Amino acid sequence: MMDKHAFRRNPLAAVMAATLGLAGAQAAQAADPLPVREPLHAAPADAQGTAARLIVRYKDGTAAAAGDRTAKLAAANAALGRAGLATATARGAAAPQVGYVRRLGTGADLLRVSGKLTPAQLERVRAEIAADPAVKSASIDRLKQPLLVPNDPYYATYQWHYSNAAGGVNAQPAWDKAQGEGVVVAILDTGILPDHPDIAVSKLAGYDFITDSFVSRRPTDDRVPGALDYGDWNPVADECYAGSPARGSSWHGSHVSGTVAENTNNAVGMAGLAYKATVLPVRVLGRCGGYSSDIADAIIWASGGHVDGVPDNANPAEVINMSLGGGGSCDDETQVAIDGAVSRGTTVVVAAGNDADDAANYSPASCNNVITVGATRINGGIASYSNYGAKVDLSAPGGGGSADGNPGGYVWQLGYTGTTTPTSGAYSYFGMAGTSMASPHVAATVALVQGALAAAGSAPLTPAAVEALLKQTARPFPVAPPANKPIGTGIVDANAAIDKALTPPCDPGDDDCAPDATPLTNKVVVGGQSGGDQLFSFTAAAGQVLTIMTYGGSGDVSLYVSLGEAPTTTAFDAKSTRTGNSETVRITAPSAGTYYIRLLGNPSYTNVSVVARQ
């Protein structure tokens, strides 16, 4: 049921959606507290959950790759012996044994080791299996968690993250052109509360991919249709891994789904950014989080690939959002699953993480072929918790927490008051902050763009083209992030992205045709640049020294710069062509205008950073 008592004390909750998009709409002040939850960060890189599970991929063409389970288990149990774990313990506990769980959609095998192994013991087993000449890779099936920061107990106005001039995503003019109609967005998360009165009208039943009953809180390990959020509460500390806290259920998936496509213009609650998109909920997170193996299979299934034991998805997603993560760099199976999704035309959007650390140290934020999203505050500056670095492509509103007060410190969406099961409370609305909240703003913007193109009779953009578009049209940070903490090219701008997607390419011979370039913000490092030929732009002021630099990564890049037009290797105003990636162009007396910056590989470069300073 809906918390009607809260509605009586806060009439805004019933009318807010209807007033969105009207200039000067006002919100009533409410002083009723909402539950406050402590920040949830990534689990440690060695967090393996309650079950010791390993993902093993065999080399193509080997006998093991085509072999039966018996042979594979014999080899794995032999690895137990080499790791010194093939005998009973001094206290009489049975010797560990390896059992076969299933074949993943990526083609790898999932194995389970019986008994309680320490992280160090499991790592020894993994290393022994990986040493087998027939094995291509062996990884621990680690837990991922939803990424969130606490909500605040007070709110008066909501959803600054859509329209605030400094920190918002410029949604209101975008809604005049597109609402995401016809686009399927898969939300890989804790599931949803399907009976919430403000959940997306256009939603599919989805699927529960969790294969551990402890994690899912369902009676069996089987995957089942539907994506009901059974609750992810932890009644005691250390239940999931050493140091894990006791906490109530987050209802994280419903909150994230709300940002993508909460019911809008229905005189109830709040609004979704792509409110006519179709939400495909896929449950991969539960008690203690979710396993990489389940997430990898869910990525494949959601994007239209085949996974054994699950009916094929009749509604493949054009966009996948993953507001989840864990410690450690991108594992092989997650990357294989993502690559498969991208090959099927699905854009994959992921949260950078909430540990104020380099996103390269977290997965799936560090994976290739994804759009990794950092978090900004209401003032457009970096959120203190946001991960950063070359892996972050662009940012979106995540909220600054208590530093920005209420409502500006949080992203507001639908939720639930219960702290355990989905029958323990009432439907409600609350604020959260985190890169989890930033990521669905980008996923929803992708849905708006693809929906606008479909309505115009144009073909959808490829995932690579979507990423380039969002980075090129991102709004420069009103508050530049620290130089050592880059969070991409800027803040996602839904309206600018739609406008550019719908604008026909101009004739390069036309004097009014501006080159298609990714804008640089003064002193903001844009990392992770790879390829052979990329064009950037920078709007310079007159008279102040302009310095443009590239550095880091591998390969060999050359730097060419011109005012007002794209430079070539034969027509440029300045260049730096030293061997390697450390290039510098310094213009001591620049003119006011747009400088175009070309990064040209010799023949290619990887993970290069570029920055313009004036």
Coordinates of C-alpha atoms in Angstrom, one line a residue:
M1 CA 0.0 0.0 0.0
M2 CA 1.0 3.6 -0.4
D3 CA 2.0 5.5 2.7
K4 CA -1.1 7.8 2.8
H5 CA -0.1 9.4 6.0
A6 CA 3.0 10.8 4.3
F7 CA 0.8 12.1 1.5
R8 CA -1.4 14.0 3.9
R9 CA 1.6 15.7 5.4
N10 CA 3.2 16.4 2.0
P11 CA 0.7 17.3 -0.7
L12 CA 3.5 17.7 -3.2
A13 CA 3.9 14.0 -3.5
A14 CA 0.6 13.7 -5.3
V15 CA 1.1 16.6 -7.7
M16 CA 4.8 16.9 -8.4
A17 CA 4.8 14.9 -11.6
A18 CA 2.0 17.1 -13.1
T19 CA 3.9 20.3 -12.4
L20 CA 7.2 19.2 -13.9
G21 CA 8.0 21.1 -17.1
L22 CA 6.1 24.2 -15.9
A23 CA 8.3 27.2 -15.2
G24 CA 8.4 28.3 -11.6
A25 CA 6.6 25.2 -10.2
Q26 CA 6.9 25.3 -6.4
A27 CA 7.1 22.5 -3.9
A28 CA 5.6 22.4 -0.4
Q29 CA 7.9 22.2 2.6
A30 CA 7.8 19.0 4.5
A31 CA 9.7 18.2 7.7
D32 CA 8.9 14.5 8.1
P33 CA 12.0 12.4 8.3
L34 CA 12.7 9.6 5.9
P35 CA 15.0 6.7 6.9
V36 CA 18.7 7.5 6.6
R37 CA 21.0 4.7 5.2
E38 CA 24.8 4.6 5.6
P39 CA 26.9 4.8 2.4
L40 CA 27.4 1.5 0.6
H41 CA 30.7 1.2 -1.3
A42 CA 32.2 -1.6 -3.3
A43 CA 33.0 -4.9 -1.6
P44 CA 36.7 -5.6 -1.2
A45 CA 38.3 -7.1 -4.2
D46 CA 38.5 -10.5 -2.4
A47 CA 34.9 -10.6 -1.4
Q48 CA 33.7 -14.0 -2.6
G49 CA 30.4 -14.3 -0.9
T50 CA 29.1 -17.3 1.1
A51 CA 29.9 -19.8 -1.6
A52 CA 33.4 -20.4 -3.2
R53 CA 32.7 -20.2 -6.9
L54 CA 35.1 -20.2 -9.9
I55 CA 34.7 -19.3 -13.5
V56 CA 36.9 -21.3 -15.9
R57 CA 37.3 -20.8 -19.6
Y58 CA 39.2 -23.3 -21.7
K59 CA 41.3 -22.6 -24.8
D60 CA 39.6 -23.1 -28.1
G61 CA 40.7 -26.3 -29.8
T62 CA 41.8 -28.1 -26.6
A63 CA 40.3 -31.4 -25.5
A64 CA 39.2 -29.8 -22.3
A65 CA 37.1 -27.2 -24.2
A66 CA 35.1 -30.0 -25.7
G67 CA 35.4 -32.4 -22.8
D68 CA 32.6 -33.6 -20.5
R69 CA 32.0 -32.5 -16.9
T70 CA 33.7 -35.5 -15.4
A71 CA 37.1 -34.6 -16.9
K72 CA 36.8 -31.0 -16.0
L73 CA 35.9 -31.8 -12.4
A74 CA 38.8 -34.3 -12.2
A75 CA 41.2 -31.6 -13.3
A76 CA 39.7 -29.0 -10.9
N77 CA 39.9 -31.5 -8.0
A78 CA 43.5 -32.2 -8.9
A79 CA 44.1 -28.5 -8.6
L80 CA 42.7 -28.7 -5.0
G81 CA 45.3 -31.2 -4.2
R82 CA 48.1 -29.1 -5.6
A83 CA 46.8 -26.2 -3.5
G84 CA 47.1 -28.4 -0.4
L85 CA 43.3 -28.6 0.2
A86 CA 42.5 -32.2 -0.7
T87 CA 42.5 -33.6 2.9
A88 CA 40.2 -33.3 5.8
T89 CA 41.0 -30.6 8.4
A90 CA 42.3 -31.3 11.9
R91 CA 38.8 -30.6 13.3
G92 CA 37.3 -33.3 11.2
A93 CA 35.7 -31.2 8.5
A94 CA 35.4 -33.0 5.1
A95 CA 37.9 -32.2 2.4
P96 CA 36.7 -29.6 -0.1
Q97 CA 35.3 -30.9 -3.4
V98 CA 34.7 -29.2 -6.7
G99 CA 31.2 -29.4 -8.2
Y100 CA 29.9 -28.4 -11.5
V101 CA 27.2 -25.6 -11.5
R102 CA 26.5 -24.7 -15.1
R103 CA 27.8 -23.4 -18.4
L104 CA 27.6 -19.6 -18.7
G105 CA 26.2 -17.8 -21.7
T106 CA 29.8 -16.6 -22.4
G107 CA 30.9 -20.3 -22.9
A108 CA 32.8 -20.6 -19.6
D109 CA 32.1 -23.1 -16.8
L110 CA 31.0 -22.2 -13.3
L111 CA 32.3 -24.4 -10.6
R112 CA 31.6 -24.5 -6.8
V113 CA 34.0 -25.5 -4.1
S114 CA 32.4 -27.1 -1.1
G115 CA 33.3 -26.1 2.4
K116 CA 34.4 -22.7 3.8
L117 CA 37.6 -21.5 2.1
T118 CA 39.4 -18.4 3.0
P119 CA 40.0 -15.8 0.2
A120 CA 43.7 -16.9 0.2
Q121 CA 42.8 -20.6 -0.1
L122 CA 40.4 -19.9 -3.0
E123 CA 43.0 -17.8 -4.7
R124 CA 45.5 -20.8 -4.5
V125 CA 42.9 -23.1 -6.1
R126 CA 42.2 -20.5 -8.8
A127 CA 45.9 -20.1 -9.5
E128 CA 46.4 -23.9 -9.8
I129 CA 43.5 -24.2 -12.2
A130 CA 44.8 -21.3 -14.3
A131 CA 48.2 -23.0 -14.6
D132 CA 46.6 -25.8 -16.6
P133 CA 47.8 -25.4 -20.2
A134 CA 44.3 -26.1 -21.4
V135 CA 42.8 -23.2 -19.4
K136 CA 42.5 -19.7 -21.0
S137 CA 41.4 -18.0 -17.8
A138 CA 40.2 -18.8 -14.3
S139 CA 38.6 -16.2 -12.0
I140 CA 36.8 -16.1 -8.7
D141 CA 33.1 -15.5 -9.0
R142 CA 33.0 -12.3 -7.0
L143 CA 30.2 -10.3 -5.5
K144 CA 29.0 -7.0 -6.8
Q145 CA 26.9 -4.5 -4.8
P146 CA 24.4 -1.8 -5.7
L147 CA 26.2 1.6 -5.5
L148 CA 24.5 4.1 -3.3
V149 CA 25.0 6.8 -0.7
P150 CA 22.5 7.6 2.1
N151 CA 19.2 9.4 1.6
D152 CA 18.2 12.4 3.7
P153 CA 15.1 12.6 5.9
Y154 CA 13.9 16.0 4.6
Y155 CA 12.7 17.2 1.3
A156 CA 10.8 20.2 -0.1
T157 CA 11.5 20.3 -3.8
Y158 CA 12.6 17.4 -5.9
Q159 CA 14.4 16.5 -9.0
W160 CA 16.8 19.4 -9.5
H161 CA 18.8 16.8 -11.3
Y162 CA 16.6 17.2 -14.4
S163 CA 16.4 21.0 -14.7
N164 CA 18.9 22.8 -12.5
A165 CA 21.0 25.1 -14.6
A166 CA 24.3 24.1 -12.9
G167 CA 23.8 20.5 -12.0
G168 CA 20.9 19.2 -14.1
V169 CA 20.7 17.3 -17.4
N170 CA 18.6 19.8 -19.3
A171 CA 15.6 17.6 -19.5
Q172 CA 12.7 20.0 -19.9
P173 CA 13.5 21.1 -23.5
A174 CA 14.5 17.5 -24.3
W175 CA 10.9 16.3 -23.4
D176 CA 9.5 18.5 -26.2
K177 CA 11.3 16.3 -28.7
A178 CA 11.5 12.8 -27.2
Q179 CA 10.3 10.7 -24.2
G180 CA 12.0 7.4 -25.0
E181 CA 9.0 5.7 -26.6
G182 CA 9.7 2.3 -28.1
V183 CA 13.1 1.9 -26.5
V184 CA 13.7 -1.0 -24.1
V185 CA 16.1 -0.2 -21.2
A186 CA 17.3 -3.2 -19.1
I187 CA 17.9 -2.4 -15.4
L188 CA 20.3 -5.0 -14.0
D189 CA 19.8 -4.4 -10.2
T190 CA 18.0 -5.6 -7.1
G191 CA 14.7 -6.0 -9.1
I192 CA 11.7 -3.8 -8.7
L193 CA 8.5 -3.3 -6.7
P194 CA 6.1 -4.0 -9.6
D195 CA 3.0 -2.8 -7.7
H196 CA 4.3 0.7 -6.7
P197 CA 1.7 3.1 -8.0
D198 CA 4.3 5.2 -9.7
I199 CA 6.4 2.5 -11.3
A200 CA 6.9 2.7 -15.1
V201 CA 3.6 2.1 -17.0
S202 CA 5.7 0.5 -19.8
K203 CA 7.5 -2.3 -18.0
L204 CA 8.2 -5.9 -18.8
A205 CA 8.0 -8.8 -16.4
G206 CA 11.8 -9.3 -16.5
Y207 CA 13.7 -12.2 -15.0
D208 CA 15.5 -13.2 -11.8
F209 CA 19.0 -14.4 -12.7
I210 CA 20.3 -15.1 -9.1
T211 CA 21.4 -18.7 -8.8
D212 CA 22.1 -18.8 -5.0
S213 CA 19.0 -19.1 -2.7
F214 CA 20.9 -17.4 0.1
V215 CA 21.4 -14.3 -2.1
S216 CA 18.0 -14.4 -3.7
R217 CA 15.9 -15.3 -0.6
R218 CA 13.9 -17.6 -2.9
P219 CA 13.3 -21.3 -2.0
T220 CA 15.7 -22.7 -4.7
D221 CA 18.8 -21.8 -6.7
D222 CA 16.7 -21.9 -9.9
R223 CA 16.3 -18.8 -12.1
V224 CA 12.7 -17.7 -12.4
P225 CA 10.5 -15.3 -14.4
G226 CA 9.8 -12.0 -12.9
A227 CA 12.1 -9.5 -11.1
L228 CA 10.4 -8.9 -7.7
D229 CA 12.8 -7.3 -5.2
Y230 CA 12.7 -9.6 -2.2
G231 CA 14.8 -7.2 -0.2
D232 CA 18.6 -7.1 0.2
W233 CA 18.8 -6.4 4.0
N234 CA 21.5 -7.9 6.1
P235 CA 20.4 -8.6 9.7
V236 CA 23.9 -9.0 11.1
A237 CA 27.3 -7.5 10.5
D238 CA 29.9 -9.6 8.7
E239 CA 27.2 -11.7 7.0
C240 CA 28.6 -11.1 3.5
Y241 CA 32.3 -10.7 4.1
A242 CA 34.6 -9.5 6.9
G243 CA 33.6 -6.0 7.7
S244 CA 30.2 -6.0 5.9
P245 CA 27.6 -3.9 7.8
A246 CA 24.1 -4.8 9.0
R247 CA 21.6 -2.7 7.0
G248 CA 18.1 -2.5 5.8
S249 CA 16.8 -3.2 2.3
S250 CA 17.7 -0.5 -0.2
W251 CA 15.0 -0.9 -2.9
H252 CA 17.8 0.2 -5.1
G253 CA 16.5 -1.2 -8.3
S254 CA 13.2 0.6 -8.0
H255 CA 14.9 3.9 -7.4
V256 CA 17.2 3.4 -10.4
S257 CA 14.2 2.4 -12.6
G258 CA 12.4 5.5 -11.5
T259 CA 15.1 7.7 -12.9
V260 CA 14.9 6.0 -16.2
A261 CA 11.1 5.8 -16.6
E262 CA 9.0 6.6 -13.6
N263 CA 5.4 7.4 -14.5
T264 CA 5.1 11.1 -15.5
N265 CA 2.2 13.5 -16.0
N266 CA 0.0 11.1 -14.0
A267 CA -0.5 13.5 -11.0
V268 CA 1.3 11.0 -8.7
G269 CA 4.8 11.2 -7.3
M270 CA 7.7 12.2 -9.4
A271 CA 9.0 11.9 -13.0
G272 CA 11.3 9.7 -15.1
L273 CA 13.7 11.0 -17.6
A274 CA 12.7 8.7 -20.5
Y275 CA 9.2 8.2 -19.1
K276 CA 7.8 6.5 -22.2
A277 CA 10.7 4.0 -22.5
T278 CA 10.0 0.3 -21.6
V279 CA 11.8 -0.9 -18.5
L280 CA 13.1 -4.5 -18.5
P281 CA 13.9 -5.3 -14.9
V282 CA 16.6 -8.0 -14.4
R283 CA 17.3 -9.1 -10.9
V284 CA 21.0 -9.8 -10.3
L285 CA 21.5 -8.4 -6.8
G286 CA 20.1 -9.6 -3.5
R287 CA 21.4 -10.3 0.0
C288 CA 25.1 -9.5 0.0
G289 CA 25.1 -8.4 -3.7
G290 CA 25.3 -10.5 -6.8
Y291 CA 27.8 -12.8 -8.5
S292 CA 29.7 -11.8 -11.6
S293 CA 28.6 -15.1 -13.3
D294 CA 24.9 -14.2 -12.9
I295 CA 25.5 -10.6 -14.0
A296 CA 27.4 -11.8 -17.1
D297 CA 24.5 -14.2 -18.1
A298 CA 22.0 -11.4 -17.4
I299 CA 23.9 -9.0 -19.8
I300 CA 23.8 -11.6 -22.5
W301 CA 20.1 -12.4 -22.0
A302 CA 19.0 -8.8 -21.7
S303 CA 20.7 -7.9 -25.0
G304 CA 19.1 -10.7 -26.9
G305 CA 21.8 -13.5 -26.6
H306 CA 21.1 -17.0 -25.6
V307 CA 21.6 -18.4 -22.1
D308 CA 21.0 -22.1 -21.4
G309 CA 18.0 -22.8 -19.1
V310 CA 16.3 -19.5 -19.7
P311 CA 13.8 -18.6 -22.4
D312 CA 15.2 -16.2 -24.9
N313 CA 14.4 -12.6 -24.3
A314 CA 11.7 -11.5 -26.7
N315 CA 12.4 -7.8 -26.0
P316 CA 16.1 -7.2 -26.4
A317 CA 17.3 -4.0 -24.7
E318 CA 18.8 -1.2 -26.7
V319 CA 20.3 0.1 -23.4
I320 CA 21.5 -1.7 -20.3
N321 CA 22.1 0.1 -17.0
M322 CA 24.3 -1.4 -14.3
S323 CA 24.4 0.7 -11.1
L324 CA 26.5 -1.9 -9.4
G325 CA 30.2 -2.8 -8.9
G326 CA 32.9 -4.4 -6.9
G327 CA 36.6 -4.3 -6.3
G328 CA 39.0 -5.5 -8.9
S329 CA 39.5 -4.8 -12.6
C330 CA 37.1 -6.1 -15.2
D331 CA 37.0 -9.9 -15.3
D332 CA 37.1 -11.9 -18.5
E333 CA 33.5 -13.1 -18.3
T334 CA 32.0 -9.7 -17.7
Q335 CA 34.0 -8.3 -20.6
V336 CA 33.0 -11.2 -23.0
A337 CA 29.3 -10.6 -22.0
I338 CA 29.6 -6.8 -22.6
D339 CA 31.3 -7.3 -25.9
G340 CA 28.5 -9.7 -27.0
A341 CA 25.9 -7.1 -26.0
V342 CA 27.6 -4.4 -27.9
S343 CA 27.9 -6.6 -31.0
R344 CA 24.1 -7.0 -30.8
G345 CA 23.7 -3.2 -30.8
T346 CA 23.1 -2.7 -27.1
T347 CA 24.7 0.3 -25.3
V348 CA 26.0 -0.6 -21.9
V349 CA 26.0 2.2 -19.2
V350 CA 27.7 1.6 -15.8
A351 CA 28.3 3.5 -12.6
A352 CA 31.9 4.5 -11.9
G353 CA 31.7 3.6 -8.2
N354 CA 31.5 5.4 -4.8
D355 CA 34.9 4.9 -3.3
A356 CA 36.6 8.2 -4.3
D357 CA 39.2 6.1 -6.1
D358 CA 40.4 5.3 -9.6
A359 CA 37.6 3.6 -11.5
A360 CA 40.2 1.4 -13.1
N361 CA 40.3 -0.6 -9.9
Y362 CA 36.6 -1.5 -10.1
S363 CA 34.3 -3.7 -12.2
P364 CA 32.3 -3.2 -14.4
A365 CA 33.5 0.5 -14.4
S366 CA 36.9 -0.6 -15.8
C367 CA 35.5 -2.7 -18.6
N368 CA 35.9 -1.8 -22.3
N369 CA 33.0 -0.9 -24.5
V370 CA 30.9 0.6 -21.7
I371 CA 29.9 4.2 -20.9
T372 CA 31.3 4.7 -17.4
V373 CA 29.5 7.5 -15.5
G374 CA 30.9 9.6 -12.6
A375 CA 28.7 11.7 -10.2
T376 CA 28.3 15.4 -9.8
R377 CA 26.6 17.7 -7.2
I378 CA 23.9 20.2 -7.7
N379 CA 26.6 22.9 -8.4
G380 CA 28.0 20.7 -11.2
G381 CA 31.2 19.9 -9.3
I382 CA 32.5 16.4 -8.6
A383 CA 30.7 14.5 -5.8
S384 CA 33.2 13.7 -3.0
Y385 CA 32.5 9.9 -3.2
S386 CA 32.7 9.6 -7.0
N387 CA 35.3 7.4 -8.6
Y388 CA 37.4 9.1 -11.3
G389 CA 40.1 8.5 -13.8
A390 CA 40.7 7.7 -17.4
K391 CA 38.0 5.1 -17.4
V392 CA 35.2 7.6 -16.7
D393 CA 33.6 8.9 -19.9
L394 CA 31.2 11.6 -18.6
S395 CA 29.2 12.4 -15.5
A396 CA 25.6 13.0 -14.4
P397 CA 23.8 14.1 -11.3
G398 CA 24.4 11.8 -8.3
G399 CA 24.0 14.3 -5.5
G400 CA 26.5 15.6 -3.0
G401 CA 24.8 14.2 0.1
S402 CA 24.5 16.2 3.3
A403 CA 27.1 18.7 2.0
D404 CA 24.4 20.2 -0.3
G405 CA 21.5 19.7 2.1
N406 CA 17.9 18.9 1.0
P407 CA 16.8 18.4 -1.6
G408 CA 19.9 19.4 -3.5
G409 CA 22.1 16.7 -2.0
Y410 CA 20.2 13.8 -3.3
V411 CA 18.5 12.3 -6.4
W412 CA 14.8 11.8 -5.7
Q413 CA 12.7 8.9 -6.9
L414 CA 10.2 6.2 -5.8
G415 CA 10.9 3.8 -3.0
Y416 CA 9.6 1.9 -0.1
T417 CA 9.5 2.4 3.7
G418 CA 10.1 -1.3 4.6
T419 CA 13.5 -2.3 5.9
T420 CA 13.3 -6.0 5.1
T421 CA 10.7 -7.7 2.8
P422 CA 8.5 -6.1 0.2
T423 CA 5.6 -6.6 2.6
S424 CA 7.2 -4.9 5.5
G425 CA 6.3 -1.2 4.7
A426 CA 4.5 1.2 2.4
Y427 CA 5.3 2.6 -1.0
S428 CA 7.0 6.0 -0.8
Y429 CA 9.6 8.4 -2.3
F430 CA 13.1 9.1 -1.0
G431 CA 16.4 10.6 -2.0
M432 CA 19.7 8.7 -2.6
A433 CA 23.1 9.9 -3.8
G434 CA 25.8 8.0 -5.6
T435 CA 27.1 7.1 -9.0
S436 CA 24.2 4.6 -9.0
M437 CA 21.9 7.6 -9.4
A438 CA 24.1 9.2 -12.0
S439 CA 24.3 6.2 -14.3
P440 CA 20.5 5.9 -15.1
H441 CA 20.4 9.6 -16.1
V442 CA 22.8 8.6 -18.9
A443 CA 21.0 5.4 -19.8
A444 CA 17.7 7.4 -20.0
T445 CA 19.4 9.9 -22.2
V446 CA 20.4 7.1 -24.6
A447 CA 16.8 6.0 -24.7
L448 CA 15.7 9.6 -25.5
V449 CA 18.2 9.8 -28.4
Q450 CA 17.4 6.4 -29.9
G451 CA 13.6 7.1 -29.5
A452 CA 14.0 10.5 -31.2
L453 CA 15.9 8.9 -34.1
A454 CA 13.3 6.2 -34.5
A455 CA 10.5 8.8 -34.5
A456 CA 12.4 10.7 -37.3
G457 CA 12.7 7.5 -39.4
S458 CA 16.4 7.3 -38.8
A459 CA 18.5 4.3 -37.9
P460 CA 19.6 3.9 -34.3
L461 CA 23.1 4.8 -33.4
T462 CA 25.7 2.1 -32.7
P463 CA 27.0 1.9 -29.1
A464 CA 30.2 3.5 -30.1
A465 CA 28.4 6.3 -31.9
V466 CA 26.2 6.8 -28.8
E467 CA 29.2 7.2 -26.6
A468 CA 30.9 9.7 -28.9
L469 CA 27.6 11.7 -29.2
L470 CA 27.1 11.9 -25.4
K471 CA 30.8 12.9 -24.8
Q472 CA 30.7 15.5 -27.6
T473 CA 27.5 17.1 -26.3
A474 CA 28.2 16.9 -22.6
R475 CA 27.9 20.3 -20.9
P476 CA 31.3 21.6 -19.5
F477 CA 31.6 21.3 -15.7
P478 CA 30.5 24.5 -14.0
V479 CA 33.0 23.6 -11.3
A480 CA 36.1 21.9 -12.8
P481 CA 37.0 18.7 -11.1
P482 CA 40.6 18.5 -9.7
A483 CA 43.1 17.8 -12.4
N484 CA 44.1 14.5 -10.7
K485 CA 40.4 13.4 -10.5
P486 CA 39.0 13.6 -14.1
I487 CA 35.4 12.5 -14.5
G488 CA 34.9 12.6 -18.3
T489 CA 34.1 15.3 -20.8
G490 CA 31.3 17.0 -18.8
I491 CA 27.7 16.5 -17.5
V492 CA 25.3 14.7 -19.8
D493 CA 23.0 17.1 -21.6
A494 CA 19.8 15.3 -22.8
N495 CA 18.6 18.2 -25.0
A496 CA 22.0 18.8 -26.7
A497 CA 22.4 15.1 -27.4
I498 CA 19.0 14.9 -29.0
D499 CA 19.6 18.0 -31.1
K500 CA 22.9 16.8 -32.4
A501 CA 21.5 13.3 -33.1
L502 CA 18.7 14.8 -35.2
T503 CA 20.9 17.4 -37.0
P504 CA 21.9 16.2 -40.5
P505 CA 25.6 16.2 -41.2
C506 CA 26.7 19.4 -42.8
D507 CA 28.7 19.7 -45.9
P508 CA 32.4 20.1 -45.0
G509 CA 32.7 22.6 -47.9
D510 CA 30.1 24.9 -46.3
D511 CA 31.7 27.8 -44.4
D512 CA 29.2 27.4 -41.6
C513 CA 29.9 23.7 -41.1
A514 CA 31.7 23.2 -37.8
P515 CA 33.9 20.1 -37.5
D516 CA 32.5 17.3 -35.4
A517 CA 34.7 17.5 -32.3
T518 CA 34.6 16.6 -28.6
P519 CA 34.8 19.8 -26.5
L520 CA 37.5 20.1 -23.8
T521 CA 36.8 22.1 -20.6
N522 CA 39.6 24.3 -19.3
K523 CA 42.1 22.3 -17.1
V524 CA 39.9 19.1 -17.2
V525 CA 41.8 16.0 -18.2
V526 CA 40.0 13.7 -20.6
G527 CA 41.6 10.3 -20.2
G528 CA 41.2 6.9 -21.8
Q529 CA 41.5 8.0 -25.4
S530 CA 42.3 5.2 -27.8
G531 CA 42.2 4.9 -31.6
G532 CA 44.0 6.4 -34.6
D533 CA 42.3 9.7 -35.3
Q534 CA 40.3 11.9 -32.8
L535 CA 39.3 15.5 -33.0
F536 CA 38.7 17.8 -29.9
S537 CA 37.8 21.5 -29.6
F538 CA 38.6 24.2 -27.1
T539 CA 37.1 27.7 -26.8
A540 CA 40.0 30.0 -26.0
A541 CA 40.1 33.6 -24.7
A542 CA 42.4 36.1 -26.3
G543 CA 45.8 37.0 -24.9
Q544 CA 46.2 34.2 -22.3
V545 CA 48.7 31.4 -23.0
L546 CA 47.0 28.2 -24.2
T547 CA 48.7 24.9 -23.5
I548 CA 47.5 21.6 -25.0
M549 CA 49.1 18.4 -23.8
T550 CA 48.8 14.6 -24.3
Y551 CA 50.4 12.0 -22.1
G552 CA 50.1 8.5 -20.7
G553 CA 49.0 5.2 -22.2
S554 CA 50.8 3.3 -25.0
G555 CA 51.5 3.6 -28.7
D556 CA 52.5 6.8 -30.5
V557 CA 50.3 9.9 -30.9
S558 CA 50.9 13.2 -32.8
L559 CA 49.2 16.4 -31.9
Y560 CA 48.0 19.0 -34.5
V561 CA 46.2 22.3 -33.6
S562 CA 44.4 24.9 -35.8
L563 CA 42.1 27.9 -35.1
G564 CA 38.7 27.7 -36.6
E565 CA 39.1 24.5 -38.6
A566 CA 40.2 20.9 -38.2
P567 CA 43.9 20.6 -38.7
T568 CA 45.6 18.0 -41.0
T569 CA 49.1 16.7 -41.2
T570 CA 49.8 19.4 -43.9
A571 CA 47.6 22.3 -42.7
F572 CA 47.9 23.3 -39.1
D573 CA 48.8 26.2 -36.8
A574 CA 51.0 24.2 -34.4
K575 CA 52.0 20.6 -33.9
S576 CA 54.0 18.3 -31.7
T577 CA 55.1 15.0 -33.2
R578 CA 57.7 13.5 -30.8
T579 CA 57.9 9.7 -30.5
G580 CA 55.5 8.4 -27.8
N581 CA 52.5 10.0 -26.3
S582 CA 54.0 13.0 -24.5
E583 CA 53.1 15.9 -26.7
T584 CA 52.8 19.7 -25.9
V585 CA 51.6 22.6 -28.0
R586 CA 51.9 26.1 -26.4
I587 CA 50.3 29.1 -28.1
T588 CA 51.6 32.2 -26.3
A589 CA 49.2 34.7 -27.9
P590 CA 46.0 32.8 -28.9
S591 CA 43.1 34.5 -30.6
A592 CA 39.6 34.3 -29.2
G593 CA 37.8 31.5 -30.8
T594 CA 37.6 27.7 -31.2
Y595 CA 40.8 25.7 -31.5
Y596 CA 40.6 22.3 -33.0
I597 CA 42.9 19.6 -31.7
R598 CA 43.7 16.4 -33.6
L599 CA 45.2 13.3 -32.0
L600 CA 46.6 11.2 -34.8
G601 CA 48.1 7.7 -34.2
N602 CA 51.3 6.4 -35.7
P603 CA 49.5 4.1 -36.4
S604 CA 47.5 4.0 -33.1
Y605 CA 47.5 4.9 -29.4
T606 CA 45.7 3.5 -26.3
N607 CA 44.6 5.1 -23.0
V608 CA 46.0 8.5 -23.8
S609 CA 45.0 11.6 -21.7
V610 CA 44.5 15.1 -23.3
V611 CA 44.1 18.4 -21.6
A612 CA 43.9 22.1 -22.6
R613 CA 44.8 24.8 -20.1
Q614 CA 44.5 28.5 -20.3

